[in-house]
Amino acid sequence: MLGRVEPIDDIAELMAGIGRKARAAAQPLSIASPEQKMIALIAMADAVDRRAAEILEANRQDMADGEKAGMAASLLDRLKLDTGRIAAISESIRTIAALKDPVGDIIAEWDRPNGLHIERVRTPLGVIGVIYESRPNVTADAGALCLKSGNAVILRGGSDSAHSSRAIHAALAEGLEAADLPADAIQLIPVTDRAAVGEMLKGLDGNLDVIIPRGGKSLVARVQAEARVPVFAHLEGLCHVYVDASADLDMARRIIVNAKMRRTGVCGSAETLLLDRLIAPARLLPLLEDLHAAGCEIRGDASVVQLFVAAKPATEEDWSTEYLDAIISVKLVDGIGDAIAHINRYSSHHTEAVIAEDVHVVERFFNEIDSAILLHNASTQFADGGEFGMGAEIGIATGKMHARGPVGVEQLTSFKYRVRGNGQTRP
Amino acid sequence: MLGRVEPIDDIAELMAGIGRKARAAAQPLSIASPEQKMIALIAMADAVDRRAAEILEANRQDMADGEKAGMAASLLDRLKLDTGRIAAISESIRTIAALKDPVGDIIAEWDRPNGLHIERVRTPLGVIGVIYESRPNVTADAGALCLKSGNAVILRGGSDSAHSSRAIHAALAEGLEAADLPADAIQLIPVTDRAAVGEMLKGLDGNLDVIIPRGGKSLVARVQAEARVPVFAHLEGLCHVYVDASADLDMARRIIVNAKMRRTGVCGSAETLLLDRLIAPARLLPLLEDLHAAGCEIRGDASVVQLFVAAKPATEEDWSTEYLDAIISVKLVDGIGDAIAHINRYSSHHTEAVIAEDVHVVERFFNEIDSAILLHNASTQFADGGEFGMGAEIGIATGKMHARGPVGVEQLTSFKYRVRGNGQTRP
């Protein structure tokens, strides 16, 4: 059935049924015990390991199809599984299994003068839809994170990785069965039509509570524009590093190279470097030389081009470009105020770092910039749920509602109030 | 200008300008000190008191217009101000002034093995749009709550209360000026065209972060259906009270009458009473007699009609009707499991109460029902931000994303992460 174009009516019907089954599974899942969910997750990890050969064989089919279709090498690399990557998948599920169960966690509690005791406790969101592209490991990560947080999930993987996702999903299903949890808790849509995405965006008759798109900008933009349900979206990571005159410049060198070059294709990679004009040119140069030596193209404003012969001139467009590549835009600014103004104008509100020893500079940076993650004297590449200690993430949200920054199990929950009284009536 | 129909293009332009001004005001507001906001709020309360005569005169104009237009008595009562109600408005602003400032509050903090220290801190949401109908006090409450939480607000009041809202807004503007805060922090739209609402629903070119509709179901439904920005909506409060066989029935009598009859027109008023079939008929009867004596119409299932002669038969529609009136639907159920099933099927997930002494019954009720507020041995009429100790509320959210239950100053915030390092790079 995979990849075959079905008549639209069938897709609508198929998706409506998937929505109803997810909603039905969400209720028992919301009251499943932490132990039951942990048993399921460990059984899933074991099943992934046990089924490794089968998953690799499925992946070989996807790879062969991709090569035949002329898929780009970078996409083929994202798609490819090997024994090491499969071990990483089962390890990630075990990490999620070991996390604290968020459901029922008391976030806050207080007493009222009339004797009422109020608790705010975490609850699952309900049914989560995840729309992703070629990475097969998302099937496992999203399935495991949603289960841990007590949510039913509808997975819509890309057609490129359809066989791999199906093989991984079979392992997840085995885990659900081992723990006596409903099979519909984790559903993988069995067709890869775009119409299925359209149905999800319409909300499956109220049976979908939130959509998480994981993929390129065009997918995310389509989901944001068309979805009739809330979206946890990661649009782009146009991350800045500002080096203040008070900075430890040896530290700045190490952080800048790491922030830009550790991995250039991730959302936490730095795209623009802002340098305090008060730093002496002789001390600035090494910062740029390090980047250049590491293979990074430098696009600078007029001052930078004058200072560093290998720099190309930056255009206005450079300040709002997420390169996701070994390119960085560099600008000299007049101190922290000017840096903040530049960031507030061009940032995608994802992640920004300040390198400074002056605490007043750091406090202004922390207070006056409204981005999800602000770092002091550390690399922007720490923008990651695992690095934050959340165990794993389903993505990084760039919106400000509900979830912001890394989306882990806590961010996949809502809350309710439990109020205990002894006969109180309201005057 | 009020109420005059403007050409649509002018409205679009007007609203776009209001959006830009709100966004520009949001930045200084987000970094305003707690003291500065408190000074503004106290000056606003003082100005409301000082301008009482002026506000009353404006309200008399609205009342005269309403009477001329044949407005219903209940709506006229909502619209009407007197010296007592004006004192309540300024008192409410003073209560909000005295609340803890949420901005910058550290919600959580932890250390990572690599020495990074992570803080999650509250930040304002940005620009909030409030769309409301005839109650003039919403102008003051919404303006004060948004200011306290560091947000700019765009107020779109109803045409019925246009003069009153304008007079109250003038007092708020005086408070902003006294604290040297931007006048555009609290803007009241100077026209009452429906087209202005349409522009808000489209999001004012990205200059509106969330919309809060306060009013009847048709307004809320329109906003939910059409808004392209997040909505904190209160759709309906179909609240249940379940009386278990283990209940203290004297307590149950008091709570039921209060839950239904204290005020029948509020969202926390009980609409359905579920009675455990194990309670002896002779002990059940007083519960119904009390309600009946208090002037409440009882619509019961077959068992209830048989038991209580004054009960009318309930139809299927009754179980999903929010009466907002002195009417209650009553059903006998087979214990807690049956009560939970009924509530999960018909509830609007707003507020439910259980009257029981058996702790296992209470725990099942608390765990297996997914409503914003669950109460044990207390009246559903406590569903209110003030009663929760939040000082004041801008509404009660029935959605599960971001805000749920009473929306006070904390719920009007987002958060960001501040990460402090000493040179960490990511391996």
mmCIF file of N, CA and C in Angstrom, chain A residues 59-139:
data_model
loop_
_atom_site.group_PDB
_atom_site.id
_atom_site.type_symbol
_atom_site.label_atom_id
_atom_site.label_comp_id
_atom_site.label_asym_id
_atom_site.label_seq_id
_atom_site.Cartn_x
_atom_site.Cartn_y
_atom_site.Cartn_z
ATOM 1 N N ASN A 59 15.551 -0.800 5.803
ATOM 2 C CA ASN A 59 16.278 0.418 5.488
ATOM 3 C C ASN A 59 17.024 0.297 4.153
ATOM 4 N N ARG A 60 17.559 -0.925 3.881
ATOM 5 C CA ARG A 60 18.234 -1.131 2.596
ATOM 6 C C ARG A 60 17.273 -0.892 1.432
ATOM 7 N N GLN A 61 16.019 -1.315 1.614
ATOM 8 C CA GLN A 61 15.003 -1.072 0.574
ATOM 9 C C GLN A 61 14.795 0.423 0.361
ATOM 10 N N ASP A 62 14.648 1.164 1.487
ATOM 11 C CA ASP A 62 14.465 2.618 1.378
ATOM 12 C C ASP A 62 15.675 3.259 0.699
ATOM 13 N N MET A 63 16.878 2.811 1.075
ATOM 14 C CA MET A 63 18.102 3.374 0.496
ATOM 15 C C MET A 63 18.164 3.094 -1.007
ATOM 16 N N ALA A 64 17.804 1.861 -1.371
ATOM 17 C CA ALA A 64 17.821 1.500 -2.794
ATOM 18 C C ALA A 64 16.831 2.356 -3.563
ATOM 19 N N ASP A 65 15.618 2.524 -3.007
ATOM 20 C CA ASP A 65 14.610 3.372 -3.655
ATOM 21 C C ASP A 65 15.129 4.802 -3.777
ATOM 22 N N GLY A 66 15.768 5.283 -2.716
ATOM 23 C CA GLY A 66 16.280 6.652 -2.702
ATOM 24 C C GLY A 66 17.361 6.854 -3.745
ATOM 25 N N GLU A 67 18.284 5.875 -3.825
ATOM 26 C CA GLU A 67 19.354 5.980 -4.820
ATOM 27 C C GLU A 67 18.784 5.974 -6.236
ATOM 28 N N LYS A 68 17.808 5.073 -6.427
ATOM 29 C CA LYS A 68 17.171 4.976 -7.741
ATOM 30 C C LYS A 68 16.511 6.322 -8.112
ATOM 31 N N ALA A 69 15.914 6.957 -7.123
ATOM 32 C CA ALA A 69 15.206 8.219 -7.373
ATOM 33 C C ALA A 69 16.163 9.415 -7.413
ATOM 34 N N GLY A 70 17.450 9.157 -7.234
ATOM 35 C CA GLY A 70 18.424 10.242 -7.320
ATOM 36 C C GLY A 70 18.456 11.142 -6.096
ATOM 37 N N MET A 71 18.192 10.568 -4.933
ATOM 38 C CA MET A 71 18.170 11.359 -3.702
ATOM 39 C C MET A 71 19.567 11.917 -3.412
ATOM 40 N N ALA A 72 19.603 13.157 -2.885
ATOM 41 C CA ALA A 72 20.892 13.802 -2.581
ATOM 42 C C ALA A 72 21.644 13.016 -1.511
ATOM 43 N N ALA A 73 22.970 13.099 -1.565
ATOM 44 C CA ALA A 73 23.813 12.344 -0.635
ATOM 45 C C ALA A 73 23.503 12.702 0.818
ATOM 46 N N SER A 74 23.243 14.006 1.084
ATOM 47 C CA SER A 74 22.986 14.404 2.466
ATOM 48 C C SER A 74 21.683 13.782 2.982
ATOM 49 N N LEU A 75 20.688 13.678 2.082
ATOM 50 C CA LEU A 75 19.424 13.053 2.483
ATOM 51 C C LEU A 75 19.607 11.555 2.679
ATOM 52 N N LEU A 76 20.391 10.950 1.795
ATOM 53 C CA LEU A 76 20.658 9.514 1.936
ATOM 54 C C LEU A 76 21.351 9.242 3.272
ATOM 55 N N ASP A 77 22.227 10.164 3.670
ATOM 56 C CA ASP A 77 22.915 9.962 4.944
ATOM 57 C C ASP A 77 21.939 10.053 6.118
ATOM 58 N N ARG A 78 20.967 10.938 6.015
ATOM 59 C CA ARG A 78 19.961 11.044 7.080
ATOM 60 C C ARG A 78 19.119 9.785 7.174
ATOM 61 N N LEU A 79 18.882 9.199 6.022
ATOM 62 C CA LEU A 79 18.009 8.027 5.924
ATOM 63 C C LEU A 79 18.700 6.761 6.402
ATOM 64 N N LYS A 80 19.998 6.709 6.199
ATOM 65 C CA LYS A 80 20.742 5.463 6.387
ATOM 66 C C LYS A 80 20.785 4.994 7.854
ATOM 67 N N LEU A 81 20.548 3.709 8.056
ATOM 68 C CA LEU A 81 20.742 3.085 9.369
ATOM 69 C C LEU A 81 21.895 2.090 9.269
ATOM 70 N N ASP A 82 22.621 1.919 10.374
ATOM 71 C CA ASP A 82 23.600 0.843 10.473
ATOM 72 C C ASP A 82 23.472 0.312 11.898
ATOM 73 N N THR A 83 24.280 -0.658 12.252
ATOM 74 C CA THR A 83 24.099 -1.252 13.589
ATOM 75 C C THR A 83 24.329 -0.207 14.678
ATOM 76 N N GLY A 84 25.257 0.702 14.449
ATOM 77 C CA GLY A 84 25.504 1.747 15.438
ATOM 78 C C GLY A 84 24.290 2.648 15.618
ATOM 79 N N ARG A 85 23.677 3.039 14.510
ATOM 80 C CA ARG A 85 22.508 3.930 14.601
ATOM 81 C C ARG A 85 21.309 3.207 15.218
ATOM 82 N N ILE A 86 21.192 1.906 14.954
ATOM 83 C CA ILE A 86 20.093 1.158 15.576
ATOM 84 C C ILE A 86 20.323 1.047 17.079
ATOM 85 N N ALA A 87 21.568 0.836 17.483
ATOM 86 C CA ALA A 87 21.881 0.798 18.916
ATOM 87 C C ALA A 87 21.554 2.148 19.560
ATOM 88 N N ALA A 88 21.808 3.240 18.820
ATOM 89 C CA ALA A 88 21.491 4.576 19.360
ATOM 90 C C ALA A 88 19.983 4.744 19.530
ATOM 91 N N ILE A 89 19.202 4.147 18.611
ATOM 92 C CA ILE A 89 17.739 4.229 18.725
ATOM 93 C C ILE A 89 17.253 3.516 19.990
ATOM 94 N N SER A 90 17.730 2.287 20.213
ATOM 95 C CA SER A 90 17.250 1.564 21.399
ATOM 96 C C SER A 90 17.775 2.225 22.674
ATOM 97 N N GLU A 91 18.982 2.786 22.616
ATOM 98 C CA GLU A 91 19.539 3.480 23.771
ATOM 99 C C GLU A 91 18.695 4.719 24.107
ATOM 100 N N SER A 92 18.260 5.417 23.083
ATOM 101 C CA SER A 92 17.430 6.602 23.301
ATOM 102 C C SER A 92 16.094 6.221 23.956
ATOM 103 N N ILE A 93 15.513 5.098 23.525
ATOM 104 C CA ILE A 93 14.265 4.639 24.149
ATOM 105 C C ILE A 93 14.509 4.293 25.621
ATOM 106 N N ARG A 94 15.654 3.662 25.910
ATOM 107 C CA ARG A 94 15.962 3.319 27.317
ATOM 108 C C ARG A 94 16.163 4.577 28.157
ATOM 109 N N THR A 95 16.777 5.611 27.558
ATOM 110 C CA THR A 95 16.938 6.887 28.277
ATOM 111 C C THR A 95 15.578 7.476 28.612
ATOM 112 N N ILE A 96 14.660 7.424 27.647
ATOM 113 C CA ILE A 96 13.308 7.964 27.879
ATOM 114 C C ILE A 96 12.590 7.129 28.952
ATOM 115 N N ALA A 97 12.789 5.804 28.910
ATOM 116 C CA ALA A 97 12.172 4.931 29.923
ATOM 117 C C ALA A 97 12.613 5.335 31.330
ATOM 118 N N ALA A 98 13.878 5.746 31.451
ATOM 119 C CA ALA A 98 14.427 6.042 32.778
ATOM 120 C C ALA A 98 14.071 7.436 33.284
ATOM 121 N N LEU A 99 13.474 8.274 32.428
ATOM 122 C CA LEU A 99 13.091 9.628 32.867
ATOM 123 C C LEU A 99 11.998 9.545 33.926
ATOM 124 N N LYS A 100 11.896 10.608 34.725
ATOM 125 C CA LYS A 100 10.813 10.723 35.689
ATOM 126 C C LYS A 100 9.489 10.804 34.921
ATOM 127 N N ASP A 101 8.495 10.038 35.362
ATOM 128 C CA ASP A 101 7.189 10.102 34.697
ATOM 129 C C ASP A 101 6.537 11.446 34.994
ATOM 130 N N PRO A 102 6.187 12.229 33.973
ATOM 131 C CA PRO A 102 5.649 13.563 34.267
ATOM 132 C C PRO A 102 4.176 13.563 34.703
ATOM 133 N N VAL A 103 3.422 12.520 34.314
ATOM 134 C CA VAL A 103 1.973 12.546 34.557
ATOM 135 C C VAL A 103 1.670 12.428 36.058
ATOM 136 N N GLY A 104 0.858 13.317 36.566
ATOM 137 C CA GLY A 104 0.491 13.306 37.976
ATOM 138 C C GLY A 104 1.459 14.090 38.847
ATOM 139 N N ASP A 105 2.533 14.558 38.251
ATOM 140 C CA ASP A 105 3.514 15.371 38.966
ATOM 141 C C ASP A 105 2.829 16.639 39.477
ATOM 142 N N ILE A 106 3.040 16.971 40.742
ATOM 143 C CA ILE A 106 2.431 18.187 41.302
ATOM 144 C C ILE A 106 3.360 19.363 41.010
ATOM 145 N N ILE A 107 2.909 20.262 40.135
ATOM 146 C CA ILE A 107 3.753 21.390 39.697
ATOM 147 C C ILE A 107 3.741 22.492 40.750
ATOM 148 N N ALA A 108 2.592 22.663 41.396
ATOM 149 C CA ALA A 108 2.453 23.716 42.409
ATOM 150 C C ALA A 108 1.317 23.309 43.335
ATOM 151 N N GLU A 109 1.372 23.740 44.579
ATOM 152 C CA GLU A 109 0.238 23.514 45.484
ATOM 153 C C GLU A 109 0.209 24.595 46.535
ATOM 154 N N TRP A 110 -0.984 24.946 46.971
ATOM 155 C CA TRP A 110 -1.131 26.007 47.961
ATOM 156 C C TRP A 110 -2.461 25.862 48.686
ATOM 157 N N ASP A 111 -2.540 26.563 49.843
ATOM 158 C CA ASP A 111 -3.766 26.534 50.632
ATOM 159 C C ASP A 111 -4.464 27.870 50.540
ATOM 160 N N ARG A 112 -5.783 27.841 50.631
ATOM 161 C CA ARG A 112 -6.569 29.068 50.648
ATOM 162 C C ARG A 112 -7.042 29.337 52.079
ATOM 163 N N PRO A 113 -7.311 30.596 52.403
ATOM 164 C CA PRO A 113 -7.766 30.921 53.766
ATOM 165 C C PRO A 113 -9.012 30.124 54.186
ATOM 166 N N ASN A 114 -9.867 29.736 53.244
ATOM 167 C CA ASN A 114 -11.077 28.985 53.592
ATOM 168 C C ASN A 114 -10.808 27.490 53.762
ATOM 169 N N GLY A 115 -9.539 27.083 53.701
ATOM 170 C CA GLY A 115 -9.212 25.679 53.945
ATOM 171 C C GLY A 115 -9.088 24.836 52.689
ATOM 172 N N LEU A 116 -9.442 25.371 51.526
ATOM 173 C CA LEU A 116 -9.266 24.598 50.293
ATOM 174 C C LEU A 116 -7.769 24.393 50.036
ATOM 175 N N HIS A 117 -7.414 23.169 49.626
ATOM 176 C CA HIS A 117 -6.027 22.889 49.238
ATOM 177 C C HIS A 117 -6.011 22.666 47.730
ATOM 178 N N ILE A 118 -5.211 23.458 47.030
ATOM 179 C CA ILE A 118 -5.205 23.422 45.559
ATOM 180 C C ILE A 118 -3.890 22.839 45.065
ATOM 181 N N GLU A 119 -3.973 21.864 44.163
ATOM 182 C CA GLU A 119 -2.784 21.299 43.520
ATOM 183 C C GLU A 119 -2.910 21.481 42.008
ATOM 184 N N ARG A 120 -1.818 21.852 41.370
ATOM 185 C CA ARG A 120 -1.780 21.878 39.904
ATOM 186 C C ARG A 120 -0.941 20.666 39.483
ATOM 187 N N VAL A 121 -1.555 19.720 38.785
ATOM 188 C CA VAL A 121 -0.851 18.476 38.447
ATOM 189 C C VAL A 121 -0.783 18.285 36.934
ATOM 190 N N ARG A 122 0.304 17.657 36.502
ATOM 191 C CA ARG A 122 0.499 17.427 35.070
ATOM 192 C C ARG A 122 -0.437 16.344 34.562
ATOM 193 N N THR A 123 -0.981 16.576 33.360
ATOM 194 C CA THR A 123 -1.823 15.590 32.673
ATOM 195 C C THR A 123 -1.320 15.468 31.231
ATOM 196 N N PRO A 124 -1.586 14.354 30.581
ATOM 197 C CA PRO A 124 -1.214 14.268 29.162
ATOM 198 C C PRO A 124 -1.999 15.294 28.348
ATOM 199 N N LEU A 125 -1.511 15.614 27.160
ATOM 200 C CA LEU A 125 -2.251 16.518 26.271
ATOM 201 C C LEU A 125 -3.389 15.787 25.576
ATOM 202 N N GLY A 126 -3.210 14.518 25.255
ATOM 203 C CA GLY A 126 -4.260 13.752 24.579
ATOM 204 C C GLY A 126 -3.703 13.002 23.382
ATOM 205 N N VAL A 127 -3.956 13.546 22.190
ATOM 206 C CA VAL A 127 -3.477 12.903 20.960
ATOM 207 C C VAL A 127 -2.527 13.869 20.239
ATOM 208 N N ILE A 128 -1.326 13.400 19.957
ATOM 209 C CA ILE A 128 -0.308 14.228 19.315
ATOM 210 C C ILE A 128 -0.035 13.689 17.917
ATOM 211 N N GLY A 129 0.019 14.574 16.944
ATOM 212 C CA GLY A 129 0.362 14.170 15.586
ATOM 213 C C GLY A 129 1.783 14.620 15.267
ATOM 214 N N VAL A 130 2.606 13.728 14.768
ATOM 215 C CA VAL A 130 3.969 14.093 14.406
ATOM 216 C C VAL A 130 4.141 13.873 12.907
ATOM 217 N N ILE A 131 4.513 14.929 12.214
ATOM 218 C CA ILE A 131 4.701 14.869 10.762
ATOM 219 C C ILE A 131 6.185 15.072 10.497
ATOM 220 N N TYR A 132 6.837 14.050 9.913
ATOM 221 C CA TYR A 132 8.282 14.162 9.742
ATOM 222 C C TYR A 132 8.702 13.699 8.361
ATOM 223 N N GLU A 133 10.017 13.831 8.104
ATOM 224 C CA GLU A 133 10.493 13.530 6.765
ATOM 225 C C GLU A 133 11.344 12.254 6.774
ATOM 226 N N SER A 134 12.622 12.368 6.461
ATOM 227 C CA SER A 134 13.332 11.117 6.165
ATOM 228 C C SER A 134 14.017 10.402 7.329
ATOM 229 N N ARG A 135 14.221 11.057 8.472
ATOM 230 C CA ARG A 135 14.956 10.382 9.537
ATOM 231 C C ARG A 135 14.124 9.279 10.188
ATOM 232 N N PRO A 136 14.520 8.017 10.054
ATOM 233 C CA PRO A 136 13.690 6.953 10.611
ATOM 234 C C PRO A 136 13.682 6.939 12.143
ATOM 235 N N ASN A 137 14.740 7.480 12.786
ATOM 236 C CA ASN A 137 14.775 7.429 14.251
ATOM 237 C C ASN A 137 13.675 8.257 14.903
ATOM 238 N N VAL A 138 13.084 9.211 14.133
ATOM 239 C CA VAL A 138 11.998 10.016 14.702
ATOM 240 C C VAL A 138 10.819 9.113 15.088
ATOM 241 N N THR A 139 10.598 8.051 14.321
ATOM 242 C CA THR A 139 9.525 7.107 14.640
ATOM 243 C C THR A 139 9.661 6.619 16.079
#
